[in-house]
Amino acid sequence: MAGVAPLFAPTSQPCAAAPAAATDTAAHTPGAALAACYNYPPSGNVQLDLKAINDIRDYHFPGGSHVDNSKGLFLPTVTNRDLAKILDTGLQDSRPWALNANNYYEKTFAYSGVGTKSAQAGGGPSNTITLVVAKFGDEDTGLADVITMYPANA
């Protein structure tokens, strides 16, 4: 959303393709820590701003104005900082991004302990999160907006 400052915008470099083992002997020393990298959607770097957080709270937190039995819900104890951590984890996940029916990029990744499946899916703990991101970067910042994220039924 134009004019809304991001609360969280990752600054790490995108992940590069893994080098061939024959040409990469020093870079992957067993036991050496690998630097974090991000698997950005094709739209580029991502921002989580206050508008996105408010939308996530309206649709995917108990008591939200748009909650219904079709929605996975975050636990009421999940904070804005927790949402940023969940986003960070999703961006580091190597699963591919796909365009959804609404023309947004999305992916579902493993993350447990923060929410429940929808009542329609039987409720209970969710072990995955779906992250949905704009197809294009913001005209002012160049960052792709988080559209939503929620505990998935998978």
PDB file of C-alpha atoms in Angstrom, residues 52-68 71-83 86 114-116 148-151:
ATOM      1  CA  ALA A  52      -1.384  -6.134   6.402  1.00  0.00           C
ATOM      2  CA  ILE A  53      -1.130  -6.861  10.125  1.00  0.00           C
ATOM      3  CA  ASN A  54      -4.551  -5.305  10.752  1.00  0.00           C
ATOM      4  CA  ASP A  55      -6.049  -7.325   7.881  1.00  0.00           C
ATOM      5  CA  ILE A  56      -4.504 -10.542   9.215  1.00  0.00           C
ATOM      6  CA  ARG A  57      -5.950  -9.764  12.646  1.00  0.00           C
ATOM      7  CA  ASP A  58      -9.413  -9.009  11.168  1.00  0.00           C
ATOM      8  CA  TYR A  59      -9.543 -12.255   9.165  1.00  0.00           C
ATOM      9  CA  HIS A  60      -7.392 -14.731  11.080  1.00  0.00           C
ATOM     10  CA  PHE A  61      -7.512 -13.965  14.816  1.00  0.00           C
ATOM     11  CA  PRO A  62     -10.303 -14.920  17.224  1.00  0.00           C
ATOM     12  CA  GLY A  63     -12.834 -12.075  17.427  1.00  0.00           C
ATOM     13  CA  GLY A  64     -11.745 -10.532  14.109  1.00  0.00           C
ATOM     14  CA  SER A  65     -14.477  -8.736  12.175  1.00  0.00           C
ATOM     15  CA  HIS A  66     -14.175 -11.108   9.169  1.00  0.00           C
ATOM     16  CA  VAL A  67     -13.636 -14.424  10.968  1.00  0.00           C
ATOM     17  CA  ASP A  68     -15.874 -17.325   9.983  1.00  0.00           C
ATOM     18  CA  LYS A  71     -10.665 -19.554   8.272  1.00  0.00           C
ATOM     19  CA  GLY A  72      -7.605 -20.889  10.042  1.00  0.00           C
ATOM     20  CA  LEU A  73      -6.936 -18.782  13.135  1.00  0.00           C
ATOM     21  CA  PHE A  74      -3.808 -17.644  14.902  1.00  0.00           C
ATOM     22  CA  LEU A  75      -3.741 -18.075  18.659  1.00  0.00           C
ATOM     23  CA  PRO A  76      -4.705 -14.842  20.459  1.00  0.00           C
ATOM     24  CA  THR A  77      -1.223 -14.730  22.037  1.00  0.00           C
ATOM     25  CA  VAL A  78       0.527 -14.290  18.642  1.00  0.00           C
ATOM     26  CA  THR A  79       2.101 -10.819  18.513  1.00  0.00           C
ATOM     27  CA  ASN A  80       3.059  -8.570  15.602  1.00  0.00           C
ATOM     28  CA  ARG A  81       6.668  -9.579  16.224  1.00  0.00           C
ATOM     29  CA  ASP A  82       5.594 -13.231  15.968  1.00  0.00           C
ATOM     30  CA  LEU A  83       3.926 -12.466  12.620  1.00  0.00           C
ATOM     31  CA  ILE A  86       6.547 -16.307  10.737  1.00  0.00           C
ATOM     32  CA  VAL A 114       0.778 -20.610  16.454  1.00  0.00           C
ATOM     33  CA  GLY A 115      -2.710 -21.462  15.251  1.00  0.00           C
ATOM     34  CA  THR A 116      -5.542 -23.803  14.414  1.00  0.00           C
ATOM     35  CA  THR A 148      -2.355 -12.212   4.213  1.00  0.00           C
ATOM     36  CA  MET A 149      -0.984 -15.215   6.058  1.00  0.00           C
ATOM     37  CA  TYR A 150      -2.861 -17.754   8.097  1.00  0.00           C
ATOM     38  CA  PRO A 151      -2.708 -21.189   9.709  1.00  0.00           C
TER      39      PRO A 151
END
